Tab-separated table of C-alpha atoms in Angstrom:
chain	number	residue	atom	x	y	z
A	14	UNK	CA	0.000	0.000	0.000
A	15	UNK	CA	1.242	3.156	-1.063
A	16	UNK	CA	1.208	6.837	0.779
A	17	UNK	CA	-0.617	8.163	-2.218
A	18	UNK	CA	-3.633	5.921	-1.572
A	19	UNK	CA	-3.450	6.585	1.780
A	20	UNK	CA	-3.757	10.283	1.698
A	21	UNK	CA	-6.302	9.769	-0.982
A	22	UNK	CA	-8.573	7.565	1.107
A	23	UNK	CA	-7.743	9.956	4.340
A	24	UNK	CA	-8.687	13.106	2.257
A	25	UNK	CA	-11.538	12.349	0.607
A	26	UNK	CA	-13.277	10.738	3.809
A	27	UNK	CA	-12.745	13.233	5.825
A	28	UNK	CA	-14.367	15.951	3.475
A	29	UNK	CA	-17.124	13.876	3.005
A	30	UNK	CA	-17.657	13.135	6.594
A	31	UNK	CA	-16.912	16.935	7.455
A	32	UNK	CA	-18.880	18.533	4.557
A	33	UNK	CA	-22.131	16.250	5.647
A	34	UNK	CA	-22.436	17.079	9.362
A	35	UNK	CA	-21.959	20.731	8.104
A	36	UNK	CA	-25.104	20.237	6.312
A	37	UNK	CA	-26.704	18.191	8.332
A	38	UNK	CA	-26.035	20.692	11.513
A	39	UNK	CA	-26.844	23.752	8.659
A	40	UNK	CA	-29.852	22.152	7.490
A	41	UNK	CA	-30.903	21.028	11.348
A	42	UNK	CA	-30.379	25.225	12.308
A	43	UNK	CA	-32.406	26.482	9.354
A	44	UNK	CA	-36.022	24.594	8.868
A	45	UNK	CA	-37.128	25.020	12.176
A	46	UNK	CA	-36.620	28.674	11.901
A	47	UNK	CA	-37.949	28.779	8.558
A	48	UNK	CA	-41.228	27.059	9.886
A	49	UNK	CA	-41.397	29.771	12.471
A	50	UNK	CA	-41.638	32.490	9.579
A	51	UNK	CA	-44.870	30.388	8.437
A	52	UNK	CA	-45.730	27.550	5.759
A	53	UNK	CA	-44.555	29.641	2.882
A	54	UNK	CA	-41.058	30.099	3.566
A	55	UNK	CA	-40.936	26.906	5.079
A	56	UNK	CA	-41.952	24.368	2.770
A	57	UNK	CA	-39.771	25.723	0.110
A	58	UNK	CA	-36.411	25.293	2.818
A	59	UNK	CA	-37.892	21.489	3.753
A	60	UNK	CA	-38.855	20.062	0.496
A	61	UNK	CA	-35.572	21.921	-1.645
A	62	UNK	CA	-32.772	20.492	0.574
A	63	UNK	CA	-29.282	21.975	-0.363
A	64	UNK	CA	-31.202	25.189	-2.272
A	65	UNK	CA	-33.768	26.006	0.521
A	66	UNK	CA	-31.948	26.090	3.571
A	67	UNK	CA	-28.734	28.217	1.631
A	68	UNK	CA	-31.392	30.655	0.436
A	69	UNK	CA	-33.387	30.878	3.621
A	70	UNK	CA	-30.253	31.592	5.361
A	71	UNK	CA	-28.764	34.299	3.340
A	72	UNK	CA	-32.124	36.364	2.808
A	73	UNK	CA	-31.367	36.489	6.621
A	74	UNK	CA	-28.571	38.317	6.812
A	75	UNK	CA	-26.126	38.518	10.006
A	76	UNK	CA	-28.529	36.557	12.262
A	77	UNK	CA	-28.182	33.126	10.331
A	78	UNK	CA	-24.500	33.737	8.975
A	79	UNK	CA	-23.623	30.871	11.320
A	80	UNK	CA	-25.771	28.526	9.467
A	81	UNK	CA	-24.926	30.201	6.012
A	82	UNK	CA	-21.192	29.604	6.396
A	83	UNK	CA	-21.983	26.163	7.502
A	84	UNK	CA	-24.289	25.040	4.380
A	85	UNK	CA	-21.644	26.810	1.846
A	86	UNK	CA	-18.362	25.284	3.606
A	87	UNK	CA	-20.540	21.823	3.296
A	88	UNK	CA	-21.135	22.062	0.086
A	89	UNK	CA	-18.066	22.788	-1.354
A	90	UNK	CA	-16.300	19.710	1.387
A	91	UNK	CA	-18.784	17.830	-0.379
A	92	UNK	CA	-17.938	18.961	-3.826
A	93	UNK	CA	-14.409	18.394	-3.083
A	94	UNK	CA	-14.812	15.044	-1.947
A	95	UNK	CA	-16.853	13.847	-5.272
A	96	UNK	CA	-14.140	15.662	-7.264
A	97	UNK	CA	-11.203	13.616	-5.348
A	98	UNK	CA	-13.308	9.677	-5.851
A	99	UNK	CA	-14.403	10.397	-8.785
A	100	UNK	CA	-11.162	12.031	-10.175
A	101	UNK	CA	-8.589	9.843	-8.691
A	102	UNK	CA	-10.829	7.355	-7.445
A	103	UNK	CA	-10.678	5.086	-11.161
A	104	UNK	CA	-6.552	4.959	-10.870
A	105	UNK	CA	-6.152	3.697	-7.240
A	106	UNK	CA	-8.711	0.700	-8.481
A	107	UNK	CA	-7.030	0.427	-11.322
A	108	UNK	CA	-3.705	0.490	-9.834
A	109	UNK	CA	-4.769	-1.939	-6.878
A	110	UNK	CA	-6.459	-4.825	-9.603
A	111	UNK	CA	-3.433	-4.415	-11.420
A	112	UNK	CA	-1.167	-5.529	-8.197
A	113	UNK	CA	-3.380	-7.905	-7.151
A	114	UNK	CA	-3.238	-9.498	-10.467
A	115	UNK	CA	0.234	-9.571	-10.693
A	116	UNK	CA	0.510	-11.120	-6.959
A	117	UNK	CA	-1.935	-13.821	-7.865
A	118	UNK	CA	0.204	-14.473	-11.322
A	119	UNK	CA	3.258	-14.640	-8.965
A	120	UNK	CA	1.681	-17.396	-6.898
């Protein structure tokens, strides 16, 4: 096993794992407020789940920048995690079968 994979597998987890409790805790701090400014700004935030709570939050201003900051840092920890399997993800696997196939030739 290599360092490259290693960092690979380290890096993209932990943006993933970061970027969705950023949401989740983003999303958790915005519909319940949104419900409290009645149906119609509510149901939009509930049913349009990355869109709704981001827009909710910055028609707000400075008393949801918490939860702004926390849906846009998600996102993009998100984004960067999809960028890093899906970019790199196809030449570790390929990289891996190709060992494996050469151990199992070696046999």
């Amino acid at each position: 096993m290599d360092w490259g994979f290693v960092a690979f597998a380290v890096a993209s987890t932990l943006s993933l794992a970061a970027g969705g409790v950023l949401l989740l805790v983003g999303y958790i701090g915005t519909v319940p407020a949104a419900f409290s400014f009645g149906l119609k700004t509510g149901l939009p935030v509930l049913l349009l789940p990355v869109i709704g709570p981001v827009w909710f939050a910055l028609s707000r201003g400075a008393e949801f920048r918490r939860q702004t900051i926390q849906l846009i840092v998600g996102v993009a920890l998100v984004a960067v995690a999809t960028a890093l399997i899906l970019g790199l993800g196809p030449y570790f696997a390929e990289k891996l079968v190709a060992e494996a196939v050469e151990a199992a030739k070696n046999r």
